[in-house]
């Protein structure tokens, strides 16, 4: 047996967990009609097959009708959920993993205009900034009703074959009772710590009565809100001890911080550029103070840190949650001594930011995650070995190369630059986005192991490509910054990429005009402001940087606000003209009736990219399919069979930004779904 601390079993009451790695509760927003159907089950089972000890399904499955999900969560208050849960738990148990589910009542962390349009409830009238509802202050009958709802939901989960349930107590109703900041009740549920914890214990008591002793109960709670006047470290340790001493629960799952604002949420679940494992020592303090089974997750992305967490006795079970969204087979790879092959989570938080915008959680660089029913995590070998030539070694080209090589094909990649990475290499120029380069590094190391040939510093023209006698040619040449957006004066502007790459020196008084709304605009603004320039970011949209999304915006705001950046929304840059060594920017608005001017020494435009597609069009006439993609075959996962030109000698495809400006995930998904069937 291995002596790796991560691979030692852990006895949690009657439940033997096969190793020390868990996936903590996270709602990927895959439910259909509030039920864990095919997509949900396939996603969950893939991680169980990959070797994880315990998968904590759902995030915040709703126990009551007045806790309507704000994104797509499971509805644990419905009886019809039981058979769906049973299908999932049976499939997970077959793999040898344990499975539990997190239940919650969101309290004020939701909206009244969702679900059944019931009033939002909380132990005070204070609104939560993130979801904006002004809550009704709970009455006695609300409290009784919700305690019963928790017990009913837990009973359903037991009937569905779950090994246990975990209650969510950070930012949700249970800790809205516990925190002095959100509890203004009189009587038995307000005031002293004993009273503020009463609701939590009443809920656990009611659940325990229903489910008996042979069912795991745990709580995921904040043991330090990090907010003035809130639950502090000392009170958090006291809460931890009381939870243990209640005898009602079997483990503690510790988090630190608060989630009522985007900034708070981002400190609790840190993203790229933030410290690794920032709350691990604190979780260790809770474990030391309670001597009770302790779980914890927060940016423990790599195996070495996870191993340290266990070996140093900080926690009993270590969560690697986003790490498993990126690579579901971490444990298997540890067991096979293939840690180098683990696809790294780069903390891009595309997954989490998307759910807050109503989307499904997808991983920025694993397009199979959440698409397990159609996209493979392990690529099958092709029956016929082909020669595949790829032009461009950005994320799309490298994914196409990796997948084609996994299929067993001979793969040659041409790249004009001396390094792989394309736009990712540029974006990784920002210190905070440096982790992004692992998207490229991981693919390069996989490609090298698989024998892919790379020709860097090579400008591939049509003759270079056709000389290869390929069966399949994939154009992944990406795009060039598109700055021609003005009616006059386009020659006076530079692109966001010019600034980020260092090709153009930052100005001292700069207008950043950003209607693409992605990272490049904010990155350029930050480069300029850090170099001492005065920056105004302007967009015709209602909000700036909409593609960056909530948690990714937090570090930018922390930096840009301190650098005194101005943010101007709803104004459109129309034209520019030279005036001495200055530029006059003429500004209007889509709403009409305004005309303003700014005098600056630099205008930076971020308007996405325009496809670099000359080579594709040169190669098109010589191809069998004349570049056509059958969308039906692509979507249904079949090989491409379009034949439009009997004289053609190769199939020709283009992917990523060489087709149209999109994002990294789209580029990688283009590549995976095409190449997996070549
Ligand atoms: C898409 C997504 C949804 C999440 N939803 C929940 C949730 O509903 N409840 C919860 O306790 N944590 C939730 N989390 C937080 C994770 O459980 C975990 O604490 C967090 O991702 C930090 O751990 P990691 O760095 O290992 O990913 C969510 C995380 C993600 C990525
Ligand atoms: S999107 Fe980013 S943070 Fe989320 S799982 Fe993928 S790599 Fe990790």
XYZ file of C-alpha atoms and ligand atoms in Angstrom:
717
model
C 0.000 0.000 0.000
C 1.161 3.515 -0.811
C 2.481 5.688 1.997
C 1.339 8.881 0.260
C -0.568 10.841 2.940
C -3.193 11.713 0.324
C -3.941 8.075 -0.393
C -4.591 6.962 3.201
C -8.197 6.064 4.008
C -10.135 8.096 6.560
C -12.760 6.726 8.906
C -15.646 9.169 9.212
C -17.889 7.520 11.805
C -19.176 4.377 10.016
C -18.109 5.625 6.562
C -14.674 4.670 5.191
C -13.373 7.278 2.772
C -10.858 5.678 0.405
C -8.375 8.583 0.393
C -8.098 12.184 1.597
C -9.275 14.112 -1.457
C -12.807 15.447 -1.740
C -14.752 17.533 -4.154
C -16.560 20.099 -2.007
C -20.040 21.160 -2.764
C -20.336 23.302 -5.868
C -23.420 23.864 -7.935
C -22.403 23.753 -11.584
C -25.914 24.841 -12.577
C -26.509 21.651 -14.549
C -29.915 20.670 -13.074
C -32.794 20.230 -15.473
C -36.128 21.262 -13.878
C -34.274 21.362 -10.555
C -33.354 17.662 -10.858
C -29.937 15.982 -11.246
C -30.555 14.382 -14.643
C -28.124 13.073 -17.271
C -25.613 15.926 -17.521
C -25.428 16.259 -13.747
C -25.019 12.547 -13.175
C -22.370 12.150 -15.869
C -20.363 15.068 -14.462
C -20.519 13.700 -10.915
C -19.780 10.093 -11.847
C -16.706 11.107 -13.915
C -15.079 12.575 -10.769
C -15.992 9.491 -8.750
C -14.456 7.270 -11.467
C -11.393 9.483 -11.320
C -10.816 8.331 -7.757
C -12.040 11.079 -5.449
C -12.986 9.778 -1.968
C -16.136 11.812 -1.437
C -18.113 13.955 -3.784
C -20.299 16.541 -2.121
C -22.957 17.093 -4.712
C -25.047 20.109 -5.304
C -24.265 23.390 -3.837
C -26.960 24.800 -1.803
C -29.804 22.458 -2.796
C -32.944 24.318 -1.728
C -34.968 22.960 1.188
C -37.832 25.483 1.040
C -39.942 27.243 -1.534
C -38.972 30.610 -0.105
C -35.331 29.788 -0.834
C -35.579 29.886 -4.629
C -32.257 29.318 -6.395
C -30.681 32.395 -7.923
C -28.847 30.222 -10.371
C -29.857 26.733 -11.312
C -29.719 24.668 -8.082
C -31.342 21.375 -7.110
C -34.803 21.552 -5.561
C -34.530 19.303 -2.516
C -38.010 20.322 -1.375
C -39.611 18.257 -4.151
C -40.409 14.571 -3.617
C -39.727 13.847 -7.299
C -36.010 14.419 -6.659
C -35.631 11.085 -4.825
C -35.379 8.753 -7.873
C -32.973 11.164 -9.622
C -30.783 11.224 -6.520
C -30.948 7.431 -6.350
C -29.689 7.028 -9.927
C -26.744 9.293 -9.166
C -25.832 7.774 -5.792
C -25.997 4.217 -7.164
C -23.682 5.142 -10.034
C -21.217 6.901 -7.717
C -21.220 4.086 -5.153
C -20.367 1.589 -7.899
C -17.048 3.416 -8.329
C -16.173 3.090 -4.643
C -16.620 6.779 -3.816
C -18.910 8.199 -1.144
C -21.512 10.797 -2.024
C -23.220 13.448 0.079
C -25.231 16.543 -0.692
C -25.257 20.092 0.613
C -28.633 21.466 1.690
C -29.502 25.031 2.466
C -32.007 27.755 2.975
C -30.574 30.867 1.360
C -32.318 33.318 3.662
C -31.684 36.785 2.237
C -29.172 35.519 -0.349
C -31.792 35.197 -3.082
C -34.533 37.217 -4.741
C -38.295 37.477 -4.309
C -38.855 37.540 -8.082
C -37.698 33.919 -8.501
C -39.594 30.635 -8.141
C -42.953 31.157 -6.443
C -42.450 34.920 -5.794
C -42.466 34.484 -2.010
C -40.948 37.105 0.278
C -37.283 36.593 1.049
C -36.701 35.923 4.767
C -33.857 36.644 7.188
C -33.380 37.318 10.897
C -33.204 41.065 10.088
C -34.328 43.475 7.405
C -30.771 44.064 6.191
C -30.355 43.532 2.499
C -27.524 41.465 1.042
C -25.606 43.626 -1.434
C -25.072 40.832 -3.951
C -28.721 39.809 -4.454
C -30.412 43.056 -3.455
C -33.629 41.713 -1.846
C -34.938 43.508 1.251
C -35.908 40.563 3.459
C -38.933 40.027 5.640
C -37.864 39.550 9.271
C -38.594 35.946 10.240
C -41.622 35.130 12.395
C -42.014 32.133 14.723
C -44.037 30.181 12.154
C -41.369 30.779 9.493
C -38.739 29.313 11.788
C -40.841 26.229 12.590
C -41.671 25.725 8.911
C -38.060 25.969 7.755
C -36.775 23.584 10.452
C -39.313 21.036 9.233
C -38.318 21.690 5.600
C -34.691 20.880 6.441
C -35.700 17.609 8.081
C -37.974 16.660 5.159
C -35.237 17.382 2.626
C -32.644 15.376 4.581
C -35.049 12.448 4.727
C -35.462 12.620 0.928
C -31.683 12.557 0.502
C -31.378 9.499 2.716
C -34.144 7.804 0.751
C -32.164 8.647 -2.415
C -29.113 6.766 -1.118
C -26.900 9.667 -0.026
C -24.253 8.895 2.604
C -25.060 12.120 4.387
C -25.924 15.779 4.153
C -23.992 18.934 4.815
C -25.633 22.215 5.771
C -24.372 25.446 4.257
C -23.711 28.091 6.920
C -21.760 30.890 5.283
C -23.810 33.722 3.847
C -27.001 31.644 4.043
C -29.847 31.475 6.551
C -28.145 29.372 9.218
C -25.255 31.782 9.694
C -27.510 34.784 9.133
C -28.837 33.630 12.529
C -25.355 33.141 13.962
C -23.805 36.396 12.813
C -24.437 39.470 14.976
C -24.469 41.493 11.740
C -27.580 39.859 10.340
C -29.546 38.744 13.405
C -31.792 41.368 14.981
C -34.308 38.958 16.481
C -35.525 39.185 20.058
C -36.357 36.150 22.124
C -34.964 32.635 21.869
C -33.207 33.042 18.479
C -31.525 36.431 18.960
C -28.997 38.061 21.265
C -26.476 35.758 22.947
C -24.335 33.285 20.989
C -26.360 30.478 22.523
C -29.540 32.043 21.141
C -28.001 32.822 17.741
C -26.888 29.190 17.395
C -30.258 27.823 18.487
C -31.637 27.688 14.943
C -28.659 25.673 13.708
C -29.012 23.153 16.520
C -32.808 22.955 16.130
C -32.287 22.120 12.465
C -29.650 19.455 13.186
C -31.787 17.959 15.951
C -34.811 17.734 13.645
C -32.703 16.159 10.894
C -31.003 13.665 13.214
C -34.403 12.559 14.507
C -35.461 11.736 10.957
C -32.306 10.144 9.564
C -30.965 8.280 12.582
C -27.344 7.733 13.519
C -26.073 5.841 10.482
C -26.076 8.954 8.314
C -23.293 11.548 8.144
C -24.162 15.111 9.099
C -21.761 18.005 8.686
C -21.696 21.742 8.377
C -19.809 24.071 6.071
C -19.532 27.292 7.997
C -17.537 30.472 8.312
C -15.450 30.428 11.452
C -14.357 34.036 10.876
C -16.443 36.416 8.813
C -13.578 38.904 8.505
C -16.099 41.727 8.890
C -16.175 44.375 11.621
C -18.920 43.454 14.077
C -19.359 39.975 12.576
C -18.346 36.544 13.821
C -14.630 36.919 14.471
C -11.934 34.329 14.933
C -12.511 33.941 18.674
C -16.257 33.521 18.276
C -15.652 31.215 15.314
C -13.494 28.895 17.414
C -16.171 28.928 20.103
C -18.834 28.095 17.475
C -16.626 25.246 16.226
C -16.325 23.794 19.727
C -20.060 24.057 20.355
C -20.814 22.363 17.041
C -18.587 19.460 18.028
C -19.890 19.278 21.586
C -23.514 19.199 20.400
C -22.900 15.577 19.423
C -25.254 16.164 16.498
C -22.719 16.283 13.677
C -19.775 14.282 12.381
C -17.380 16.805 10.825
C -16.629 20.480 10.331
C -16.020 21.978 6.912
C -14.300 25.296 7.575
C -14.308 28.390 5.420
C -13.098 31.865 6.271
C -14.706 35.124 5.172
C -18.047 36.354 3.898
C -19.866 36.214 0.564
C -22.351 39.078 0.661
C -20.283 41.102 -1.833
C -18.289 40.121 -4.923
C -15.124 41.176 -3.116
C -15.921 39.048 -0.054
C -16.774 36.024 -2.202
C -13.474 36.380 -4.059
C -11.446 36.431 -0.842
C -13.274 33.302 0.332
C -12.820 31.517 -3.014
C -9.593 33.057 -4.314
C -8.956 33.288 -8.025
C -5.800 33.429 -10.134
C -3.144 35.859 -8.981
C -4.276 35.516 -5.363
C -2.380 33.511 -2.753
C -2.568 29.734 -2.829
C -4.328 28.010 0.110
C -4.791 31.283 2.058
C -7.125 29.832 4.696
C -5.462 26.461 5.208
C -3.587 27.463 8.362
C -6.803 28.838 9.796
C -8.593 25.548 9.088
C -5.684 23.899 10.894
C -6.287 26.134 13.910
C -9.921 25.017 14.022
C -8.868 21.376 13.790
C -6.322 21.861 16.588
C -8.890 23.634 18.790
C -11.595 20.999 18.290
C -9.744 17.766 17.566
C -12.647 16.887 15.291
C -12.742 15.734 11.635
C -12.040 18.869 9.612
C -12.527 19.487 5.888
C -11.400 22.530 3.958
C -11.076 23.873 0.397
C -9.870 27.219 -0.950
C -7.417 27.404 -3.844
C -5.578 24.188 -3.129
C -4.961 23.578 -6.814
C -1.919 21.345 -6.862
C -1.147 17.956 -5.394
C 1.897 19.179 -3.447
C -0.171 21.705 -1.472
C -2.922 19.158 -0.894
C -0.353 16.653 0.354
C 1.087 19.264 2.694
C -2.420 20.007 4.052
C -2.816 16.369 5.092
C 0.787 15.588 6.062
C 1.009 18.674 8.284
C -2.243 17.728 10.005
C -4.021 20.916 8.958
C -7.111 19.042 7.820
C -8.445 15.501 7.596
C -9.952 15.846 4.127
C -8.675 18.300 1.553
C -10.967 19.833 -1.048
C -9.698 20.181 -4.613
C -12.872 21.339 -6.210
C -12.063 23.540 -9.178
C -8.988 21.355 -9.658
C -11.418 18.500 -10.329
C -13.452 20.585 -12.742
C -10.241 20.958 -14.727
C -9.091 17.357 -14.317
C -11.551 14.768 -12.968
C -8.870 12.082 -12.771
C -6.441 13.636 -10.281
C -6.469 10.729 -7.826
C -6.040 8.124 -10.546
C -3.035 10.041 -11.892
C -1.521 10.285 -8.389
C -1.953 6.529 -7.975
C -0.393 5.896 -11.389
C 2.503 8.230 -10.477
C 1.532 10.526 -13.338
C 1.112 13.786 -11.427
C 2.792 15.621 -14.326
C -0.138 14.694 -16.531
C -2.712 16.424 -14.329
C -4.329 19.247 -16.219
C -3.836 22.254 -13.920
C -6.590 24.534 -12.677
C -5.388 28.038 -13.546
C -7.842 29.827 -11.253
C -9.461 31.650 -14.174
C -12.819 31.289 -12.441
C -14.660 31.121 -15.731
C -16.570 28.256 -14.052
C -17.895 30.215 -11.098
C -18.346 33.560 -12.790
C -20.540 31.961 -15.434
C -23.072 30.555 -12.977
C -23.614 34.004 -11.475
C -24.545 35.162 -14.962
C -27.091 32.387 -15.349
C -24.832 30.095 -17.414
C -23.577 26.556 -16.865
C -20.230 26.124 -15.122
C -17.606 25.350 -17.750
C -13.868 25.129 -17.271
C -11.871 27.610 -19.310
C -9.545 24.907 -20.630
C -11.345 21.614 -20.271
C -14.272 21.682 -22.667
C -15.329 18.148 -21.665
C -16.280 19.253 -18.154
C -20.047 19.531 -17.911
C -20.315 17.917 -21.338
C -19.425 14.374 -20.243
C -22.351 12.949 -22.213
C -20.798 14.122 -25.483
C -17.157 15.117 -24.885
C -14.485 12.665 -23.676
C -11.971 13.310 -20.888
C -9.957 10.394 -22.259
C -9.482 10.433 -26.013
C -9.977 7.172 -27.900
C -7.500 6.016 -30.572
C -8.586 6.404 -34.204
C -8.892 3.337 -36.421
C -6.924 4.924 -39.252
C -3.728 6.908 -38.657
C -3.755 10.215 -40.532
C -1.431 13.131 -40.996
C -2.792 16.308 -39.393
C -1.177 19.687 -40.044
C -2.105 22.539 -37.739
C -1.204 26.162 -38.293
C -1.061 28.216 -35.101
C 0.062 27.206 -31.602
C -2.408 29.211 -29.531
C -4.959 27.472 -27.290
C -7.063 26.230 -30.231
C -4.132 24.925 -32.254
C -2.498 23.223 -29.279
C -5.741 21.573 -28.197
C -6.253 20.317 -31.748
C -2.666 19.018 -31.722
C -3.040 17.315 -28.347
C -6.327 15.633 -29.208
C -5.177 14.585 -32.697
C -2.004 13.095 -31.217
C -4.031 11.248 -28.563
C -6.015 9.812 -31.476
C -2.748 8.359 -32.717
C -2.273 10.674 -35.717
C 0.975 12.122 -37.012
C 0.787 15.819 -36.080
C 2.816 18.795 -37.336
C 2.258 22.291 -35.929
C 3.486 25.476 -37.608
C 3.812 28.666 -35.586
C 5.092 32.012 -36.853
C 6.265 33.170 -33.402
C 9.192 31.680 -31.524
C 6.932 30.552 -28.683
C 3.543 28.885 -28.373
C 0.585 30.563 -26.700
C -0.813 33.288 -28.943
C -3.130 35.588 -27.011
C -2.671 33.542 -23.826
C 1.024 34.396 -23.808
C 0.076 38.055 -24.044
C -2.596 37.897 -21.360
C -0.131 36.126 -19.059
C 2.071 39.240 -19.217
C -0.018 40.641 -16.368
C 1.410 39.385 -13.094
C -2.081 38.507 -11.859
C -2.863 36.430 -14.972
C 0.454 34.592 -15.076
C -1.211 31.274 -14.169
C -2.914 31.345 -17.587
C 0.309 30.201 -19.213
C -0.259 26.740 -17.720
C -3.025 26.320 -20.319
C -0.224 26.382 -22.882
C 2.526 24.683 -20.871
C 0.338 21.669 -20.056
C -0.616 21.218 -23.704
C 2.994 21.594 -24.834
C 4.173 18.927 -22.408
C 1.356 16.575 -23.449
C 2.145 17.185 -27.129
C 5.837 16.542 -26.576
C 5.063 13.233 -24.838
C 2.810 12.311 -27.736
C 5.454 13.065 -30.357
C 3.934 16.148 -32.006
C 6.367 17.984 -34.318
C 6.576 21.765 -33.796
C 7.991 24.191 -36.358
C 8.344 27.544 -34.604
C 9.514 30.760 -36.325
C 7.873 29.433 -39.468
C 5.460 31.516 -41.486
C 3.418 28.783 -43.143
C 2.045 29.774 -46.538
C -0.117 27.558 -48.739
C 2.951 25.939 -50.355
C 4.473 25.084 -46.952
C 1.253 23.418 -45.882
C 0.511 21.507 -49.088
C 4.111 20.223 -49.188
C 3.261 18.259 -46.038
C 0.735 16.069 -47.939
C -1.611 16.134 -44.995
C -4.950 14.356 -44.757
C -6.332 17.108 -42.547
C -5.324 20.772 -42.264
C -6.526 22.848 -39.327
C -6.123 26.612 -39.395
C -5.841 28.055 -35.908
C -4.100 31.295 -36.746
C -6.159 33.415 -34.355
C -6.844 37.084 -34.979
C -5.326 40.529 -34.999
C -6.588 43.419 -32.861
C -9.445 45.196 -34.551
C -9.266 48.935 -33.923
C -10.975 50.390 -36.969
C -14.052 51.507 -35.093
C -14.024 55.281 -35.597
C -15.643 57.270 -38.377
C -12.404 59.332 -38.575
C -8.950 59.089 -37.000
C -8.472 55.315 -36.806
C -4.785 55.821 -37.544
C -4.432 57.755 -34.256
C -5.389 54.900 -31.941
C -3.459 51.915 -30.623
C -4.829 48.556 -29.507
C -5.022 47.134 -26.007
C -2.663 44.355 -27.187
C -0.096 46.980 -28.289
C 0.048 48.158 -24.692
C -0.006 44.709 -23.067
C 2.733 43.365 -25.345
C 4.927 46.390 -24.648
C 5.033 47.294 -28.362
C 3.656 50.757 -27.573
C 4.719 52.892 -24.624
C 1.836 53.897 -22.323
C 0.706 57.538 -22.561
C 0.320 59.933 -19.657
C -3.303 60.968 -20.202
C -5.150 58.103 -21.809
C -8.636 57.215 -22.963
C -9.176 53.447 -23.044
C -12.192 52.839 -25.240
C -13.414 49.320 -24.506
C -16.509 47.964 -26.165
C -15.218 44.376 -26.297
C -15.474 44.354 -22.499
C -13.008 41.510 -21.974
C -9.756 41.267 -20.005
C -7.596 43.067 -22.579
C -9.190 46.489 -21.976
C -8.740 46.349 -18.207
C -5.268 44.854 -18.491
C -4.167 47.676 -20.783
C -5.715 50.242 -18.434
C -3.839 48.733 -15.523
C -0.525 48.688 -17.398
C -0.924 52.376 -18.216
C -2.081 53.399 -14.740
C 0.763 51.475 -13.118
C 3.211 53.253 -15.410
C 1.899 56.539 -14.001
C -0.644 57.438 -16.699
C -4.045 58.955 -15.925
C -6.691 56.629 -17.341
C -10.335 56.939 -18.250
C -12.069 53.722 -19.332
C -15.073 54.411 -21.547
C -17.698 52.076 -22.947
C -21.004 52.531 -24.762
C -22.383 49.613 -22.706
C -24.398 49.961 -19.483
C -21.558 48.392 -17.492
C -17.871 48.179 -18.197
C -16.031 44.917 -18.860
C -19.138 42.662 -18.924
C -17.130 39.707 -20.285
C -14.721 39.834 -17.336
C -17.590 38.974 -14.953
C -18.043 39.448 -11.214
C -15.221 37.704 -9.347
C -12.635 38.360 -12.040
C -13.431 42.052 -11.798
C -12.533 42.225 -8.104
C -8.713 42.305 -8.393
C -8.925 44.830 -11.258
C -11.117 47.137 -9.164
C -8.821 46.801 -6.176
C -5.957 47.911 -8.368
C -7.624 50.452 -10.671
C -9.580 52.314 -7.995
C -6.376 52.893 -6.047
C -4.755 54.153 -9.238
C -7.546 56.713 -9.557
C -8.979 55.397 -12.811
C -12.210 56.950 -14.101
C -14.978 54.655 -15.375
C -17.416 56.128 -17.868
C -20.334 54.059 -19.143
C -22.896 54.717 -21.912
C -20.647 56.946 -24.051
C -19.345 56.076 -27.497
C -16.062 57.219 -28.972
C -16.966 58.438 -32.458
C -13.855 59.964 -33.960
C -10.430 61.342 -33.174
C -8.294 64.153 -34.569
C -4.774 65.364 -34.005
C -4.152 68.693 -32.269
C -0.449 69.407 -31.872
C 0.961 66.495 -29.927
C -2.440 65.769 -28.379
C -5.478 63.895 -29.672
C -9.006 65.243 -29.429
C -11.545 62.460 -28.861
C -15.089 63.208 -30.044
C -17.646 61.399 -27.934
C -21.352 60.755 -28.440
C -23.908 58.371 -27.016
C -26.246 55.708 -28.409
C -28.990 57.467 -26.453
C -28.450 60.559 -28.623
C -28.236 64.253 -27.979
C -24.760 64.530 -26.455
C -21.475 65.585 -27.875
C -18.364 65.807 -25.700
C -14.656 66.052 -26.192
C -11.601 64.824 -24.353
C -8.056 65.932 -25.014
C -5.612 63.103 -24.375
C -2.196 61.964 -25.527
C -3.207 58.381 -26.265
C -6.360 56.496 -27.250
C -6.380 52.756 -26.701
C -9.123 50.731 -28.388
C -10.256 47.280 -27.290
C -12.667 45.911 -29.870
C -11.780 42.234 -30.108
C -9.862 40.696 -32.968
C -10.402 40.258 -36.653
C -9.670 36.761 -38.007
C -6.261 36.123 -39.498
C -7.689 33.969 -42.272
C -5.664 34.590 -45.464
C -4.053 31.172 -45.342
C -7.400 29.476 -44.872
C -8.783 31.129 -47.996
C -5.620 30.265 -49.966
C -5.959 26.618 -48.979
C -9.703 26.410 -49.509
C -9.717 25.633 -53.280
C -7.381 22.665 -52.836
C -9.426 21.062 -50.084
C -11.963 18.233 -50.374
C -14.621 19.991 -48.330
C -13.856 23.553 -49.503
C -13.660 24.457 -45.817
C -17.238 23.435 -45.093
C -18.063 22.008 -41.676
C -21.171 19.890 -41.234
C -22.682 21.349 -38.087
C -24.987 18.336 -37.761
C -22.002 15.962 -37.698
C -20.057 18.291 -35.409
C -22.893 18.527 -32.884
C -23.784 14.841 -32.976
C -20.139 13.823 -32.582
C -19.557 12.135 -35.940
C -16.580 12.443 -38.306
C -16.800 15.175 -40.932
C -17.829 13.731 -44.310
C -18.468 16.813 -46.471
C -17.065 16.330 -50.019
C -17.465 19.330 -52.329
C -14.374 19.082 -54.481
C -13.340 15.737 -56.052
C -9.882 17.160 -56.867
C -9.222 18.180 -53.269
C -6.409 16.386 -51.453
C -7.060 17.272 -47.787
C -9.864 18.194 -45.416
C -9.640 21.825 -44.303
C -11.009 23.285 -41.086
C -10.520 26.457 -39.122
C -11.095 26.927 -35.420
C -10.918 29.540 -32.654
C -10.491 33.243 -33.345
C -9.405 32.479 -36.918
C -13.159 32.059 -37.472
C -14.456 34.918 -35.302
C -13.347 36.627 -32.090
C -14.577 34.581 -29.133
C -12.794 33.410 -25.970
C -10.333 30.757 -24.804
C -13.012 28.262 -23.851
C -14.711 28.573 -27.231
C -11.380 28.092 -29.016
C -10.592 24.946 -27.024
C -14.106 23.563 -27.450
C -13.887 24.142 -31.233
C -10.667 22.126 -31.264
C -11.809 19.277 -29.029
C -15.079 18.608 -30.721
C -13.604 18.655 -34.168
C -10.394 16.733 -33.465
C -11.916 13.990 -31.318
C -13.590 12.599 -34.448
C -10.688 12.921 -36.880
C -19.206 26.502 -9.934
C -19.035 26.536 -8.439
C -20.155 26.579 -7.616
C -20.021 26.583 -6.222
N -21.134 26.524 -5.428
C -20.983 26.317 -4.077
C -22.105 26.085 -3.229
O -23.244 26.108 -3.671
N -21.876 25.830 -1.912
C -20.633 25.809 -1.385
O -20.478 25.582 -0.185
N -19.555 26.083 -2.160
C -19.698 26.305 -3.478
N -18.584 26.504 -4.260
C -17.263 26.613 -3.616
C -16.485 25.300 -3.633
O -17.061 24.323 -2.840
C -15.069 25.549 -3.093
O -15.164 25.974 -1.776
C -14.311 26.596 -3.864
O -14.368 26.318 -5.233
C -12.876 26.694 -3.377
O -12.232 25.460 -3.483
P -11.257 25.108 -4.731
O -10.222 26.185 -4.746
O -10.729 23.763 -4.411
O -12.103 25.157 -5.943
C -18.724 26.571 -5.646
C -17.613 26.551 -6.492
C -17.740 26.531 -7.862
C -16.507 26.495 -8.716
S -12.403 27.732 -15.191
Fe -10.450 28.224 -14.282
S -10.857 28.172 -12.071
Fe -12.553 27.148 -13.048
S -11.931 25.019 -13.024
Fe -11.264 25.807 -14.990
S -9.153 26.439 -14.710
Fe -10.047 26.171 -12.665
